[in-house]
């Protein structure tokens, strides 16, 4: 059960490993705060639709399941969009059409198809929570890195003083692509180090084989 | 003046505000299908076709149905259903009338439904309150811009196979970095039109 949750955060991280849901990831992460709000909106939609799909998974005929999933997702996205519009107008304005675009976020439809339509409600909930948290964390990291280089601030808190010449390109589209590319590269590198060390430990034990025999 | 406005919309959608490189719409196929130039052209044209069609159909639905009866909150659900059924109809139509084209496009056709560029196009169209003709031109321009970006990327990636890339940067990582450089290049066109 716990693995259902942790899987989304590191080993199958939707952004760094599966490279899914790229449009919102790249578009809204000009600042950390936008990354956070986008992440939370997606988390909400993901959890609600996973639970809903899991509840009705035995009633829906196989042929029309895609259409049904999409309509369920669209409903929750509309709710999230109107909530943001009513409670946080500036954030809703900054995110613009990328909130409605959560409908076609491949992470959400992917989880419904791969997990929620086959598993019970509790496991689907944990899976959605893990994936959503993993997605939000990646967005926050990406947003903070870009904000730091572009404006010298993180979450609007000034880190670098007035002397810092703003690196504007990091806040523009090219910066998004390049930052994410480098972050994915780093992620792969760290992962390789970890697995490499694990293998070394294993092989070291096999070689000496004193404890086993 | 009207023709000039149409031309501006076309160039903006196609080059200066390219869907892939400035709005990040349709990145999944951009990374997934950009390994071979032929496939990239097929995918690009299929997307252009669906974009033009869905721009005109969703325009009619939004202004004649949703707006008239005060139901704009249904637009996301309505648009996604329209796009999904359009893709289905286009698929059946091509299958009946031109089997060779159908075989050439293959799996890319159904994949278009989940392409965010198309839903994004319809949302932008409503947001900017385009007239019907403008919406159609916008659809064509955005589709051609998508094709352009996809084909350029595929060309670069074919060359990239012979390059010596660090192990951890292989795959999606290097593709994104290159996309960033492409976006930089496209930003250079920004001065063509004054908005």
Tab-separated table of C-alpha atoms in Angstrom:
chain	number	residue	atom	x	y	z
A	1	UNK	CA	0.000	0.000	0.000
A	2	UNK	CA	2.746	2.446	0.950
A	3	UNK	CA	4.539	1.660	-2.273
A	4	UNK	CA	1.480	2.883	-4.178
A	5	UNK	CA	2.147	6.238	-2.599
A	6	UNK	CA	5.939	6.530	-2.781
A	7	UNK	CA	6.196	5.230	-6.337
A	8	UNK	CA	4.912	8.499	-7.784
A	9	UNK	CA	7.380	10.619	-5.859
A	10	UNK	CA	10.662	9.150	-6.971
A	11	UNK	CA	10.827	5.916	-8.926
A	12	UNK	CA	8.024	6.719	-11.374
A	13	UNK	CA	8.025	10.493	-10.965
A	14	UNK	CA	5.617	11.749	-13.648
A	15	UNK	CA	7.894	14.540	-14.843
A	16	UNK	CA	11.470	13.432	-14.370
A	17	UNK	CA	11.035	9.749	-15.221
A	18	UNK	CA	7.896	9.388	-17.329
A	19	UNK	CA	8.207	12.832	-18.962
A	20	UNK	CA	4.415	13.281	-19.015
A	21	UNK	CA	2.256	16.370	-18.703
A	22	UNK	CA	4.798	18.680	-20.209
A	23	UNK	CA	2.591	21.614	-21.236
A	24	UNK	CA	1.603	22.807	-17.751
A	25	UNK	CA	5.030	21.914	-16.405
A	26	UNK	CA	6.900	24.140	-18.783
A	27	UNK	CA	4.370	26.908	-19.205
A	28	UNK	CA	3.484	27.943	-15.673
A	29	UNK	CA	6.778	27.474	-13.842
A	30	UNK	CA	8.078	31.015	-14.275
A	31	UNK	CA	7.800	31.400	-10.486
A	32	UNK	CA	7.705	28.959	-7.592
A	33	UNK	CA	4.270	30.079	-6.457
A	34	UNK	CA	2.707	29.375	-9.860
A	35	UNK	CA	4.294	25.925	-9.858
A	36	UNK	CA	2.795	25.265	-6.427
A	37	UNK	CA	-0.729	26.356	-7.400
A	38	UNK	CA	-0.639	24.375	-10.635
A	39	UNK	CA	0.608	21.341	-8.716
A	40	UNK	CA	-2.194	21.625	-6.155
A	41	UNK	CA	-4.860	22.061	-8.850
A	42	UNK	CA	-3.603	18.952	-10.639
A	43	UNK	CA	-3.395	17.052	-7.331
A	44	UNK	CA	-7.038	17.862	-6.609
A	45	UNK	CA	-8.244	16.793	-10.058
A	46	UNK	CA	-6.116	13.659	-9.988
A	47	UNK	CA	-7.362	12.470	-6.584
A	48	UNK	CA	-11.036	13.229	-7.267
A	49	UNK	CA	-11.100	11.608	-10.678
A	50	UNK	CA	-9.091	8.580	-9.522
A	51	UNK	CA	-11.555	7.937	-6.712
A	52	UNK	CA	-14.535	8.501	-9.009
A	53	UNK	CA	-13.176	6.249	-11.744
A	54	UNK	CA	-12.286	3.570	-9.232
A	55	UNK	CA	-15.822	3.667	-7.795
A	56	UNK	CA	-17.533	3.202	-11.153
A	57	UNK	CA	-14.921	0.935	-12.731
A	58	UNK	CA	-17.227	-2.098	-12.792
A	59	UNK	CA	-20.242	-0.288	-14.270
A	60	UNK	CA	-18.582	1.394	-17.235
A	61	UNK	CA	-18.481	-0.679	-20.437
A	62	UNK	CA	-15.003	-1.112	-21.824
A	63	UNK	CA	-15.694	0.534	-25.202
A	64	UNK	CA	-16.712	3.924	-23.863
A	65	UNK	CA	-14.348	4.098	-20.872
A	66	UNK	CA	-12.063	6.737	-22.400
A	67	UNK	CA	-14.957	9.094	-23.067
A	68	UNK	CA	-16.325	8.552	-19.553
A	69	UNK	CA	-12.926	9.182	-17.937
A	70	UNK	CA	-12.467	12.354	-19.939
A	71	UNK	CA	-15.867	13.724	-18.964
A	72	UNK	CA	-15.184	12.957	-15.280
A	73	UNK	CA	-11.826	14.726	-15.489
A	74	UNK	CA	-13.361	17.692	-17.312
A	75	UNK	CA	-15.953	18.071	-14.551
A	76	UNK	CA	-13.358	18.274	-11.791
A	77	UNK	CA	-11.175	20.592	-13.857
A	78	UNK	CA	-14.096	22.972	-14.298
A	79	UNK	CA	-14.590	22.932	-10.520
A	80	UNK	CA	-10.911	23.660	-9.850
A	81	UNK	CA	-10.889	26.425	-12.460
A	82	UNK	CA	-13.953	28.191	-11.062
A	83	UNK	CA	-12.615	27.838	-7.504
A	84	UNK	CA	-9.325	29.496	-8.479
A	85	UNK	CA	-11.179	32.217	-10.371
A	86	UNK	CA	-13.346	33.009	-7.341
A	87	UNK	CA	-10.773	32.745	-4.541
A	88	UNK	CA	-7.412	33.598	-6.125
A	89	UNK	CA	-8.058	35.829	-9.155
A	90	UNK	CA	-4.407	36.917	-9.668
A	91	UNK	CA	-3.151	33.327	-9.725
A	92	UNK	CA	-5.999	32.251	-11.991
A	93	UNK	CA	-5.082	35.085	-14.348
A	94	UNK	CA	-1.401	34.144	-14.381
A	95	UNK	CA	-2.120	30.466	-15.065
A	96	UNK	CA	-4.560	31.449	-17.822
A	97	UNK	CA	-5.729	28.672	-20.138
A	98	UNK	CA	-3.346	26.164	-18.578
A	99	UNK	CA	-5.840	25.317	-15.813
A	100	UNK	CA	-8.504	24.114	-18.289
A	101	UNK	CA	-5.713	22.341	-20.127
A	102	UNK	CA	-5.382	19.962	-17.149
A	103	UNK	CA	-8.190	18.073	-18.937
A	104	UNK	CA	-5.730	16.789	-21.498
A	105	UNK	CA	-2.856	16.337	-19.055
A	106	UNK	CA	-1.609	12.866	-19.931
A	107	UNK	CA	-0.658	12.134	-16.292
A	108	UNK	CA	-4.282	12.158	-15.202
A	109	UNK	CA	-5.762	10.114	-18.035
A	110	UNK	CA	-2.721	7.844	-17.799
A	111	UNK	CA	-3.327	7.078	-14.109
A	112	UNK	CA	-7.039	6.397	-14.731
A	113	UNK	CA	-6.231	4.005	-17.534
A	114	UNK	CA	-3.240	2.311	-15.910
A	115	UNK	CA	-4.294	2.234	-12.263
A	116	UNK	CA	-7.650	3.542	-11.079
A	117	UNK	CA	-9.722	1.540	-13.574
A	118	UNK	CA	-8.194	-1.706	-12.234
A	119	UNK	CA	-7.754	-1.173	-8.489
A	120	UNK	CA	-9.913	-0.477	-5.450
A	121	UNK	CA	-10.659	2.964	-4.079
A	122	UNK	CA	-8.055	3.070	-1.309
A	123	UNK	CA	-5.157	2.043	-3.527
A	124	UNK	CA	-6.280	4.392	-6.307
A	125	UNK	CA	-6.425	7.223	-3.797
A	126	UNK	CA	-2.871	6.549	-2.575
A	127	UNK	CA	-1.578	6.197	-6.108
A	128	UNK	CA	-3.177	9.488	-7.139
A	129	UNK	CA	-1.839	11.200	-4.012
A	130	UNK	CA	1.700	9.975	-4.701
A	131	UNK	CA	1.630	10.952	-8.359
A	132	UNK	CA	0.129	14.347	-7.517
A	133	UNK	CA	2.690	15.061	-4.822
A	134	UNK	CA	5.526	13.966	-7.115
A	135	UNK	CA	4.166	16.237	-9.838
A	136	UNK	CA	3.771	19.201	-7.468
A	137	UNK	CA	7.273	18.755	-6.020
A	138	UNK	CA	8.809	18.695	-9.497
A	139	UNK	CA	6.875	21.830	-10.466
A	140	UNK	CA	8.003	23.623	-7.310
A	141	UNK	CA	11.640	22.685	-7.915
A	142	UNK	CA	11.481	23.756	-11.559
A	143	UNK	CA	9.656	26.977	-10.696
A	144	UNK	CA	12.061	27.884	-7.898
A	145	UNK	CA	15.163	27.256	-10.011
A	146	UNK	CA	13.813	29.403	-12.823
A	147	UNK	CA	12.644	32.150	-10.472
A	148	UNK	CA	16.008	32.182	-8.718
A	149	UNK	CA	17.953	32.710	-11.930
A	150	UNK	CA	15.427	34.994	-13.602
A	151	UNK	CA	14.614	37.372	-10.733
A	152	UNK	CA	16.988	36.446	-7.893
A	153	UNK	CA	14.055	35.459	-5.657
A	154	UNK	CA	12.440	32.223	-4.475
A	155	UNK	CA	8.704	32.343	-3.689
A	156	UNK	CA	8.999	36.153	-3.955
A	157	UNK	CA	11.568	36.243	-1.123
A	158	UNK	CA	14.656	38.107	-2.272
A	159	UNK	CA	17.740	35.903	-2.112
A	160	UNK	CA	20.145	37.809	-4.279
A	161	UNK	CA	20.340	41.554	-3.708
A	162	UNK	CA	19.939	44.452	-6.095
A	163	UNK	CA	23.350	43.815	-7.652
A	164	UNK	CA	21.996	40.725	-9.405
A	165	UNK	CA	21.426	41.365	-13.094
A	166	UNK	CA	18.161	39.563	-13.944
A	167	UNK	CA	18.723	36.634	-16.278
A	168	UNK	CA	15.525	37.278	-18.219
A	169	UNK	CA	15.792	34.334	-20.571
A	170	UNK	CA	15.174	31.908	-17.685
A	171	UNK	CA	11.678	33.363	-17.281
A	172	UNK	CA	10.941	32.994	-20.996
A	173	UNK	CA	10.094	29.799	-22.932
A	174	UNK	CA	13.691	28.806	-23.858
A	175	UNK	CA	14.666	28.894	-20.181
A	176	UNK	CA	11.880	26.435	-19.379
A	177	UNK	CA	13.050	23.884	-21.928
A	178	UNK	CA	16.722	24.153	-21.009
A	179	UNK	CA	16.166	24.080	-17.227
A	180	UNK	CA	13.904	21.029	-17.431
A	181	UNK	CA	16.347	19.283	-19.772
A	182	UNK	CA	19.231	19.826	-17.357
A	183	UNK	CA	17.104	18.820	-14.330
A	184	UNK	CA	16.106	15.546	-16.029
A	185	UNK	CA	19.769	14.951	-16.808
A	186	UNK	CA	20.683	15.541	-13.155
A	187	UNK	CA	17.887	13.227	-12.020
A	188	UNK	CA	19.190	10.446	-14.270
A	189	UNK	CA	22.710	11.024	-12.988
A	190	UNK	CA	21.679	10.817	-9.321
A	191	UNK	CA	19.581	7.724	-10.004
A	192	UNK	CA	22.512	6.053	-11.716
A	193	UNK	CA	24.784	6.843	-8.780
A	194	UNK	CA	22.287	5.280	-6.359
A	195	UNK	CA	21.742	2.109	-8.357
A	196	UNK	CA	25.487	1.894	-9.041
A	197	UNK	CA	26.241	2.006	-5.327
A	198	UNK	CA	23.561	-0.564	-4.596
A	199	UNK	CA	25.014	-2.916	-7.173
A	200	UNK	CA	28.511	-2.380	-5.816
A	201	UNK	CA	27.324	-3.276	-2.322
A	202	UNK	CA	25.676	-6.399	-3.642
A	203	UNK	CA	28.588	-7.534	-5.755
A	204	UNK	CA	30.996	-6.754	-2.900
A	205	UNK	CA	29.052	-9.099	-0.687
A	206	UNK	CA	28.916	-11.805	-3.287
A	207	UNK	CA	32.637	-11.586	-3.940
A	208	UNK	CA	33.728	-12.055	-0.375
A	209	UNK	CA	30.826	-14.406	0.387
A	210	UNK	CA	32.100	-14.935	3.897
A	211	UNK	CA	28.922	-14.059	5.667
A	212	UNK	CA	26.768	-16.218	3.418
A	213	UNK	CA	28.701	-19.436	3.707
B	1	UNK	CA	-7.261	45.928	-43.389
B	2	UNK	CA	-9.183	42.704	-42.812
B	3	UNK	CA	-6.760	40.670	-44.924
B	4	UNK	CA	-3.868	42.189	-43.018
B	5	UNK	CA	-5.423	41.135	-39.732
B	6	UNK	CA	-5.861	37.581	-41.014
B	7	UNK	CA	-2.240	37.519	-42.173
B	8	UNK	CA	-1.069	38.752	-38.762
B	9	UNK	CA	-3.035	36.028	-37.008
B	10	UNK	CA	-1.592	33.444	-39.356
B	11	UNK	CA	2.038	34.498	-38.894
B	12	UNK	CA	1.631	34.874	-35.151
B	13	UNK	CA	0.158	31.388	-34.781
B	14	UNK	CA	2.681	29.839	-37.129
B	15	UNK	CA	5.990	31.471	-36.224
B	16	UNK	CA	6.238	34.201	-33.606
B	17	UNK	CA	3.840	32.554	-31.154
B	18	UNK	CA	4.536	29.012	-32.239
B	19	UNK	CA	2.337	26.618	-30.255
B	20	UNK	CA	5.097	24.203	-29.367
B	21	UNK	CA	7.945	26.579	-28.672
B	22	UNK	CA	6.239	29.473	-26.908
B	23	UNK	CA	3.000	28.038	-25.484
B	24	UNK	CA	4.389	24.533	-24.803
B	25	UNK	CA	1.300	22.941	-26.308
B	26	UNK	CA	1.670	19.534	-27.903
B	27	UNK	CA	4.998	18.743	-26.294
B	28	UNK	CA	4.207	15.039	-25.858
B	29	UNK	CA	4.030	14.253	-29.598
B	30	UNK	CA	6.809	16.788	-30.138
B	31	UNK	CA	9.110	14.588	-28.068
B	32	UNK	CA	7.508	11.254	-28.939
B	33	UNK	CA	7.056	11.440	-32.713
B	34	UNK	CA	10.058	13.561	-33.675
B	35	UNK	CA	12.483	10.712	-34.320
B	36	UNK	CA	11.936	10.353	-38.086
B	37	UNK	CA	11.188	13.122	-40.568
B	38	UNK	CA	8.524	11.184	-42.510
B	39	UNK	CA	6.504	10.394	-39.426
B	40	UNK	CA	6.868	13.990	-38.279
B	41	UNK	CA	5.371	15.300	-41.541
B	42	UNK	CA	2.451	12.826	-41.390
B	43	UNK	CA	1.704	13.699	-37.780
B	44	UNK	CA	1.986	17.416	-38.466
B	45	UNK	CA	-0.448	17.333	-41.366
B	46	UNK	CA	-2.963	15.202	-39.468
B	47	UNK	CA	-2.830	17.681	-36.580
B	48	UNK	CA	-3.249	20.648	-38.945
B	49	UNK	CA	-6.324	19.023	-40.436
B	50	UNK	CA	-7.953	18.261	-37.086
B	51	UNK	CA	-7.048	21.712	-35.753
B	52	UNK	CA	-8.714	23.538	-38.632
B	53	UNK	CA	-11.798	21.363	-38.395
B	54	UNK	CA	-12.153	21.585	-34.625
B	55	UNK	CA	-11.585	25.346	-34.640
B	56	UNK	CA	-14.556	25.798	-36.961
B	57	UNK	CA	-16.835	23.265	-35.236
B	58	UNK	CA	-16.128	24.429	-31.681
B	59	UNK	CA	-16.596	28.042	-32.785
B	60	UNK	CA	-20.097	27.216	-34.000
B	61	UNK	CA	-20.908	25.229	-30.863
B	62	UNK	CA	-19.625	27.907	-28.523
B	63	UNK	CA	-21.375	30.848	-30.145
B	64	UNK	CA	-24.589	29.197	-31.344
B	65	UNK	CA	-25.203	26.859	-28.397
B	66	UNK	CA	-23.233	27.490	-25.227
B	67	UNK	CA	-23.121	31.260	-25.363
B	68	UNK	CA	-26.701	31.685	-26.472
B	69	UNK	CA	-28.137	29.521	-23.705
B	70	UNK	CA	-25.790	30.797	-20.998
B	71	UNK	CA	-23.823	27.577	-20.556
B	72	UNK	CA	-20.189	28.647	-20.944
B	73	UNK	CA	-19.196	26.568	-17.910
B	74	UNK	CA	-19.795	23.486	-20.050
B	75	UNK	CA	-17.167	24.541	-22.558
B	76	UNK	CA	-14.304	22.281	-21.400
B	77	UNK	CA	-16.423	19.156	-21.389
B	78	UNK	CA	-18.131	20.137	-24.655
B	79	UNK	CA	-14.880	20.964	-26.447
B	80	UNK	CA	-13.116	17.780	-25.455
B	81	UNK	CA	-16.084	15.694	-26.613
B	82	UNK	CA	-16.175	17.562	-29.929
B	83	UNK	CA	-12.458	17.005	-30.460
B	84	UNK	CA	-12.626	13.315	-29.554
B	85	UNK	CA	-15.547	12.676	-31.884
B	86	UNK	CA	-13.968	14.732	-34.669
B	87	UNK	CA	-10.811	12.655	-34.486
B	88	UNK	CA	-12.962	9.529	-34.615
B	89	UNK	CA	-14.908	10.780	-37.653
B	90	UNK	CA	-11.754	11.868	-39.452
B	91	UNK	CA	-10.259	8.459	-38.781
B	92	UNK	CA	-13.275	6.617	-40.176
B	93	UNK	CA	-13.482	8.966	-43.158
B	94	UNK	CA	-9.833	8.542	-44.117
B	95	UNK	CA	-10.087	4.785	-43.612
B	96	UNK	CA	-12.983	4.572	-46.095
B	97	UNK	CA	-11.780	7.037	-48.725
B	98	UNK	CA	-8.034	6.662	-48.743
B	99	UNK	CA	-6.597	3.486	-47.214
B	100	UNK	CA	-2.956	4.358	-48.144
B	101	UNK	CA	-3.120	7.636	-46.215
B	102	UNK	CA	-4.770	5.801	-43.327
B	103	UNK	CA	-1.938	3.291	-43.196
B	104	UNK	CA	0.638	6.082	-43.368
B	105	UNK	CA	-0.851	7.941	-40.420
B	106	UNK	CA	-1.528	4.772	-38.469
B	107	UNK	CA	-1.511	5.141	-34.712
B	108	UNK	CA	-0.937	8.879	-34.808
B	109	UNK	CA	-4.570	9.628	-35.622
B	110	UNK	CA	-6.201	8.497	-32.352
B	111	UNK	CA	-3.317	10.027	-30.407
B	112	UNK	CA	-4.362	13.477	-31.581
B	113	UNK	CA	-7.287	13.493	-29.127
B	114	UNK	CA	-4.936	13.841	-26.184
B	115	UNK	CA	-2.851	16.488	-27.925
B	116	UNK	CA	-3.206	19.558	-25.751
B	117	UNK	CA	-2.436	21.828	-28.713
B	118	UNK	CA	-5.940	21.253	-30.072
B	119	UNK	CA	-7.840	21.967	-26.863
B	120	UNK	CA	-5.470	24.894	-26.296
B	121	UNK	CA	-6.311	26.251	-29.737
B	122	UNK	CA	-10.039	26.197	-29.063
B	123	UNK	CA	-9.572	27.852	-25.644
B	124	UNK	CA	-7.378	30.626	-27.046
B	125	UNK	CA	-9.890	31.142	-29.830
B	126	UNK	CA	-12.678	31.777	-27.305
B	127	UNK	CA	-10.429	33.855	-25.057
B	128	UNK	CA	-9.461	36.234	-27.881
B	129	UNK	CA	-12.994	36.413	-29.293
B	130	UNK	CA	-12.012	35.639	-32.853
B	131	UNK	CA	-14.600	35.796	-35.620
B	132	UNK	CA	-15.326	32.594	-37.549
B	133	UNK	CA	-12.887	33.313	-40.389
B	134	UNK	CA	-10.163	34.376	-37.988
B	135	UNK	CA	-10.639	31.166	-36.007
B	136	UNK	CA	-10.197	29.044	-39.129
B	137	UNK	CA	-7.059	30.937	-40.180
B	138	UNK	CA	-5.764	30.629	-36.630
B	139	UNK	CA	-6.288	26.856	-36.769
B	140	UNK	CA	-4.420	26.499	-40.062
B	141	UNK	CA	-1.550	28.692	-38.868
B	142	UNK	CA	-1.177	26.875	-35.573
B	143	UNK	CA	-1.221	23.497	-37.324
B	144	UNK	CA	1.440	24.526	-39.833
B	145	UNK	CA	3.551	25.992	-37.031
B	146	UNK	CA	3.299	22.695	-35.176
B	147	UNK	CA	4.361	20.827	-38.323
B	148	UNK	CA	7.285	23.203	-38.821
B	149	UNK	CA	8.606	22.728	-35.282
B	150	UNK	CA	8.112	18.964	-35.441
B	151	UNK	CA	9.931	18.578	-38.768
B	152	UNK	CA	12.878	20.778	-37.708
B	153	UNK	CA	13.181	18.799	-34.485
B	154	UNK	CA	13.051	15.470	-36.339
B	155	UNK	CA	15.795	16.660	-38.687
B	156	UNK	CA	18.025	17.620	-35.767
B	157	UNK	CA	17.354	14.365	-33.929
B	158	UNK	CA	18.285	12.288	-36.972
B	159	UNK	CA	21.687	13.984	-36.911
B	160	UNK	CA	21.905	13.648	-33.146
B	161	UNK	CA	22.106	9.868	-33.362
B	162	UNK	CA	25.728	10.213	-34.421
B	163	UNK	CA	26.640	12.691	-31.703
B	164	UNK	CA	28.508	11.775	-28.550
B	165	UNK	CA	26.116	12.715	-25.714
B	166	UNK	CA	26.875	12.211	-22.008
B	167	UNK	CA	25.098	9.110	-20.707
B	168	UNK	CA	22.697	10.827	-18.306
B	169	UNK	CA	21.612	13.473	-20.818
B	170	UNK	CA	20.397	10.912	-23.376
B	171	UNK	CA	16.722	10.753	-24.365
B	172	UNK	CA	14.211	13.325	-23.202
B	173	UNK	CA	16.852	15.461	-21.533
B	174	UNK	CA	18.893	16.359	-24.613
B	175	UNK	CA	15.688	16.745	-26.655
B	176	UNK	CA	14.413	19.378	-24.237
B	177	UNK	CA	17.708	21.255	-24.254
B	178	UNK	CA	17.647	21.340	-28.054
B	179	UNK	CA	14.019	22.466	-27.979
B	180	UNK	CA	15.159	25.317	-25.748
B	181	UNK	CA	17.708	26.398	-28.336
B	182	UNK	CA	15.059	26.160	-31.068
B	183	UNK	CA	12.773	28.333	-28.956
B	184	UNK	CA	15.595	30.865	-28.644
B	185	UNK	CA	15.930	30.913	-32.420
B	186	UNK	CA	12.187	31.348	-32.892
B	187	UNK	CA	12.198	34.246	-30.453
B	188	UNK	CA	14.363	36.042	-32.966
B	189	UNK	CA	11.335	36.277	-35.275
B	190	UNK	CA	9.468	38.190	-32.570
B	191	UNK	CA	9.943	41.541	-34.289
B	192	UNK	CA	8.127	40.566	-37.507
B	193	UNK	CA	4.758	41.689	-36.209
B	194	UNK	CA	3.909	44.353	-33.697
B	195	UNK	CA	0.988	43.239	-31.633
